[in-house]
Amino acid sequence: GQSLEQPSEVTAVEGAIVQINCTYQTSGFYGLSWYQQHDGGAPTFLSYNALDGLEETGRFSSFLSRSDSYGYLLLQELQMKDSASYFCAVKPGRRALTFGSGTRLQVQP
Amino acid sequence: SQTIHQWPATLVQPVGSPLSLECTVEGTSNPNLYWYRQAAGRGLQLLFYSVGIGQISSEVPQNLSASRPQDRQFILSSKKLLLSDSGFYLCAWSVALALYEQYFGPGTRLTVT
């Protein structure tokens, strides 16, 4: 089966940098995705890492280490609108994604 | 551009009543389709996914079922709802070769009373 671990809550201030970690155990692995979900809304896709290293998309970056079964999402220049839940998800093979339980990020002024 | 529709947005149903939630996708052909359920403050639980018309994979044994009568239509059903069926139901689609990038509908918040 698959299991993912991420912190349940993270708090940071506006303008800061925050890192949300995700460790996974899976019988097969094709890549790690990240999604953002605001309260009451639907998840939206942020990034995907299939290979080791850092992928940058504007203020957001995502990192993957396949040998460590570990990844993280890095949010820079935090804004109040970044307050949301962030989910990592693994693609274990040809099956559908398996999502983590989510990290609730609270950005304070 | 692609659009995904889900309805209704909210639903309150008594225990034992039937359920039918519908999801349609526009602007793409032969998408992979997914149904998820999310309990309050929790992650996404995959319920069903489909790679084509009439092809449904069930991830969790339960009193729910899914059907895909048309290429871009995905329906979630139940004959008799349980209290534990309450939650936020999300439909999503992806391109077959990029299932790591899924696009979600607005969701249906179901309360079973």
PDB file of N, CA and C in Angstrom, chain A residues 33 35 37 40-45 47-48 87 91 93-102, chain B residues 34 36 38 41-44 46 49 59 88 90 98-107 109:
ATOM      1  N   SER A  33       3.215  14.864  -6.445  1.00  0.00           N
ATOM      2  CA  SER A  33       2.478  16.079  -6.815  1.00  0.00           C
ATOM      3  C   SER A  33       2.139  16.878  -5.572  1.00  0.00           C
ATOM      4  N   TYR A  35      -0.789  19.898  -4.222  1.00  0.00           N
ATOM      5  CA  TYR A  35      -2.049  20.574  -4.491  1.00  0.00           C
ATOM      6  C   TYR A  35      -2.324  21.560  -3.363  1.00  0.00           C
ATOM      7  N   GLN A  37      -5.507  23.760  -1.475  1.00  0.00           N
ATOM      8  CA  GLN A  37      -6.953  23.824  -1.301  1.00  0.00           C
ATOM      9  C   GLN A  37      -7.304  24.899  -0.283  1.00  0.00           C
ATOM     10  N   GLY A  40     -13.254  25.368   1.870  1.00  0.00           N
ATOM     11  CA  GLY A  40     -14.500  25.313   1.130  1.00  0.00           C
ATOM     12  C   GLY A  40     -14.341  25.176  -0.370  1.00  0.00           C
ATOM     13  N   GLY A  41     -13.089  25.193  -0.838  1.00  0.00           N
ATOM     14  CA  GLY A  41     -12.861  25.132  -2.274  1.00  0.00           C
ATOM     15  C   GLY A  41     -12.354  23.778  -2.730  1.00  0.00           C
ATOM     16  N   ALA A  42     -12.072  23.690  -4.002  1.00  0.00           N
ATOM     17  CA  ALA A  42     -11.551  22.462  -4.584  1.00  0.00           C
ATOM     18  C   ALA A  42     -10.030  22.527  -4.646  1.00  0.00           C
ATOM     19  N   PRO A  43      -9.356  21.387  -4.588  1.00  0.00           N
ATOM     20  CA  PRO A  43      -7.894  21.381  -4.740  1.00  0.00           C
ATOM     21  C   PRO A  43      -7.478  21.862  -6.113  1.00  0.00           C
ATOM     22  N   THR A  44      -6.346  22.568  -6.165  1.00  0.00           N
ATOM     23  CA  THR A  44      -5.772  22.972  -7.445  1.00  0.00           C
ATOM     24  C   THR A  44      -4.328  22.486  -7.517  1.00  0.00           C
ATOM     25  N   PHE A  45      -3.946  22.047  -8.700  1.00  0.00           N
ATOM     26  CA  PHE A  45      -2.627  21.485  -8.917  1.00  0.00           C
ATOM     27  C   PHE A  45      -1.559  22.573  -8.840  1.00  0.00           C
ATOM     28  N   SER A  47       2.297  21.489  -8.537  1.00  0.00           N
ATOM     29  CA  SER A  47       3.565  21.059  -9.144  1.00  0.00           C
ATOM     30  C   SER A  47       3.661  19.543  -9.134  1.00  0.00           C
ATOM     31  N   TYR A  48       4.626  19.047  -9.906  1.00  0.00           N
ATOM     32  CA  TYR A  48       4.881  17.609  -9.989  1.00  0.00           C
ATOM     33  C   TYR A  48       6.373  17.387 -10.165  1.00  0.00           C
ATOM     34  N   PHE A  87      -1.545  19.596   0.010  1.00  0.00           N
ATOM     35  CA  PHE A  87      -1.521  18.136  -0.011  1.00  0.00           C
ATOM     36  C   PHE A  87      -0.411  17.651  -0.928  1.00  0.00           C
ATOM     37  N   LYS A  91       2.131   9.194  -7.129  1.00  0.00           N
ATOM     38  CA  LYS A  91       1.650   8.392  -8.254  1.00  0.00           C
ATOM     39  C   LYS A  91       2.385   7.070  -8.146  1.00  0.00           C
ATOM     40  N   GLY A  93       1.999   4.267  -9.614  1.00  0.00           N
ATOM     41  CA  GLY A  93       2.152   3.455 -10.818  1.00  0.00           C
ATOM     42  C   GLY A  93       1.110   3.903 -11.804  1.00  0.00           C
ATOM     43  N   ARG A  94       0.438   2.926 -12.411  1.00  0.00           N
ATOM     44  CA  ARG A  94      -0.604   3.279 -13.376  1.00  0.00           C
ATOM     45  C   ARG A  94      -1.927   3.553 -12.678  1.00  0.00           C
ATOM     46  N   ARG A  95      -1.936   3.336 -11.364  1.00  0.00           N
ATOM     47  CA  ARG A  95      -3.148   3.626 -10.610  1.00  0.00           C
ATOM     48  C   ARG A  95      -3.271   5.125 -10.386  1.00  0.00           C
ATOM     49  N   ALA A  96      -4.365   5.509  -9.766  1.00  0.00           N
ATOM     50  CA  ALA A  96      -4.620   6.910  -9.492  1.00  0.00           C
ATOM     51  C   ALA A  96      -3.745   7.400  -8.333  1.00  0.00           C
ATOM     52  N   LEU A  97      -3.801   8.699  -8.089  1.00  0.00           N
ATOM     53  CA  LEU A  97      -2.995   9.306  -7.030  1.00  0.00           C
ATOM     54  C   LEU A  97      -3.460   8.875  -5.652  1.00  0.00           C
ATOM     55  N   THR A  98      -2.508   8.852  -4.717  1.00  0.00           N
ATOM     56  CA  THR A  98      -2.809   8.698  -3.302  1.00  0.00           C
ATOM     57  C   THR A  98      -2.392   9.980  -2.610  1.00  0.00           C
ATOM     58  N   PHE A  99      -3.339  10.612  -1.911  1.00  0.00           N
ATOM     59  CA  PHE A  99      -3.096  11.908  -1.282  1.00  0.00           C
ATOM     60  C   PHE A  99      -2.721  11.759   0.183  1.00  0.00           C
ATOM     61  N   GLY A 100      -1.867  12.681   0.655  1.00  0.00           N
ATOM     62  CA  GLY A 100      -1.602  12.795   2.070  1.00  0.00           C
ATOM     63  C   GLY A 100      -2.770  13.460   2.774  1.00  0.00           C
ATOM     64  N   SER A 101      -2.680  13.577   4.088  1.00  0.00           N
ATOM     65  CA  SER A 101      -3.782  14.122   4.877  1.00  0.00           C
ATOM     66  C   SER A 101      -3.793  15.645   4.899  1.00  0.00           C
ATOM     67  N   GLY A 102      -2.737  16.267   4.357  1.00  0.00           N
ATOM     68  CA  GLY A 102      -2.745  17.715   4.193  1.00  0.00           C
ATOM     69  C   GLY A 102      -2.072  18.469   5.326  1.00  0.00           C
TER      70      GLY A 102
ATOM     71  N   TYR B  34     -12.377  10.794 -11.871  1.00  0.00           N
ATOM     72  CA  TYR B  34     -12.181  10.347 -10.490  1.00  0.00           C
ATOM     73  C   TYR B  34     -13.297  10.890  -9.600  1.00  0.00           C
ATOM     74  N   TYR B  36     -13.662  11.526  -5.447  1.00  0.00           N
ATOM     75  CA  TYR B  36     -13.025  11.549  -4.142  1.00  0.00           C
ATOM     76  C   TYR B  36     -14.049  11.961  -3.081  1.00  0.00           C
ATOM     77  N   GLN B  38     -13.942  13.770   0.864  1.00  0.00           N
ATOM     78  CA  GLN B  38     -13.106  14.441   1.847  1.00  0.00           C
ATOM     79  C   GLN B  38     -13.920  14.712   3.097  1.00  0.00           C
ATOM     80  N   GLY B  41     -11.629  18.636   7.357  1.00  0.00           N
ATOM     81  CA  GLY B  41     -10.273  18.748   7.851  1.00  0.00           C
ATOM     82  C   GLY B  41      -9.368  17.566   7.543  1.00  0.00           C
ATOM     83  N   ARG B  42      -9.778  16.762   6.577  1.00  0.00           N
ATOM     84  CA  ARG B  42      -9.000  15.566   6.259  1.00  0.00           C
ATOM     85  C   ARG B  42      -8.521  15.582   4.812  1.00  0.00           C
ATOM     86  N   GLY B  43      -7.805  14.526   4.453  1.00  0.00           N
ATOM     87  CA  GLY B  43      -7.308  14.406   3.089  1.00  0.00           C
ATOM     88  C   GLY B  43      -8.365  13.860   2.153  1.00  0.00           C
ATOM     89  N   LEU B  44      -7.934  13.600   0.931  1.00  0.00           N
ATOM     90  CA  LEU B  44      -8.819  13.124  -0.128  1.00  0.00           C
ATOM     91  C   LEU B  44      -8.754  11.607  -0.200  1.00  0.00           C
ATOM     92  N   LEU B  46      -9.748   8.485  -2.404  1.00  0.00           N
ATOM     93  CA  LEU B  46     -10.194   8.092  -3.737  1.00  0.00           C
ATOM     94  C   LEU B  46     -11.265   7.015  -3.617  1.00  0.00           C
ATOM     95  N   TYR B  49     -12.263   5.455  -9.948  1.00  0.00           N
ATOM     96  CA  TYR B  49     -11.688   6.138 -11.098  1.00  0.00           C
ATOM     97  C   TYR B  49     -12.033   5.355 -12.350  1.00  0.00           C
ATOM     98  N   GLU B  59     -11.995   1.768  -5.370  1.00  0.00           N
ATOM     99  CA  GLU B  59     -10.864   1.762  -4.450  1.00  0.00           C
ATOM    100  C   GLU B  59     -11.254   1.357  -3.042  1.00  0.00           C
ATOM    101  N   PHE B  88     -17.510  15.868   1.709  1.00  0.00           N
ATOM    102  CA  PHE B  88     -17.340  16.737   0.545  1.00  0.00           C
ATOM    103  C   PHE B  88     -16.907  15.837  -0.606  1.00  0.00           C
ATOM    104  N   LEU B  90     -15.801  15.224  -4.401  1.00  0.00           N
ATOM    105  CA  LEU B  90     -15.111  15.948  -5.465  1.00  0.00           C
ATOM    106  C   LEU B  90     -14.919  15.049  -6.677  1.00  0.00           C
ATOM    107  N   ALA B  98      -1.028  12.042 -17.968  1.00  0.00           N
ATOM    108  CA  ALA B  98      -0.575  12.991 -16.941  1.00  0.00           C
ATOM    109  C   ALA B  98      -1.529  12.946 -15.757  1.00  0.00           C
ATOM    110  N   LEU B  99      -1.732  11.751 -15.216  1.00  0.00           N
ATOM    111  CA  LEU B  99      -2.727  11.656 -14.143  1.00  0.00           C
ATOM    112  C   LEU B  99      -2.243  12.271 -12.849  1.00  0.00           C
ATOM    113  N   TYR B 100      -0.944  12.690 -12.809  1.00  0.00           N
ATOM    114  CA  TYR B 100      -0.452  13.388 -11.626  1.00  0.00           C
ATOM    115  C   TYR B 100      -1.017  14.811 -11.545  1.00  0.00           C
ATOM    116  N   GLU B 101      -1.566  15.309 -12.644  1.00  0.00           N
ATOM    117  CA  GLU B 101      -2.117  16.657 -12.707  1.00  0.00           C
ATOM    118  C   GLU B 101      -3.620  16.537 -12.913  1.00  0.00           C
ATOM    119  N   GLN B 102      -4.340  16.637 -11.813  1.00  0.00           N
ATOM    120  CA  GLN B 102      -5.787  16.472 -11.856  1.00  0.00           C
ATOM    121  C   GLN B 102      -6.482  17.810 -11.658  1.00  0.00           C
ATOM    122  N   TYR B 103      -7.623  17.945 -12.319  1.00  0.00           N
ATOM    123  CA  TYR B 103      -8.426  19.167 -12.241  1.00  0.00           C
ATOM    124  C   TYR B 103      -9.750  18.819 -11.581  1.00  0.00           C
ATOM    125  N   PHE B 104     -10.046  19.569 -10.530  1.00  0.00           N
ATOM    126  CA  PHE B 104     -11.182  19.239  -9.692  1.00  0.00           C
ATOM    127  C   PHE B 104     -12.386  20.124  -9.983  1.00  0.00           C
ATOM    128  N   GLY B 105     -13.566  19.517  -9.829  1.00  0.00           N
ATOM    129  CA  GLY B 105     -14.802  20.282  -9.863  1.00  0.00           C
ATOM    130  C   GLY B 105     -15.021  21.002  -8.549  1.00  0.00           C
ATOM    131  N   PRO B 106     -16.078  21.823  -8.471  1.00  0.00           N
ATOM    132  CA  PRO B 106     -16.334  22.625  -7.278  1.00  0.00           C
ATOM    133  C   PRO B 106     -16.779  21.816  -6.065  1.00  0.00           C
ATOM    134  N   GLY B 107     -17.178  20.571  -6.261  1.00  0.00           N
ATOM    135  CA  GLY B 107     -17.541  19.713  -5.143  1.00  0.00           C
ATOM    136  C   GLY B 107     -19.001  19.783  -4.746  1.00  0.00           C
ATOM    137  N   ARG B 109     -21.215  19.229  -1.201  1.00  0.00           N
ATOM    138  CA  ARG B 109     -21.167  18.994   0.246  1.00  0.00           C
ATOM    139  C   ARG B 109     -22.441  18.236   0.625  1.00  0.00           C
TER     140      ARG B 109
END
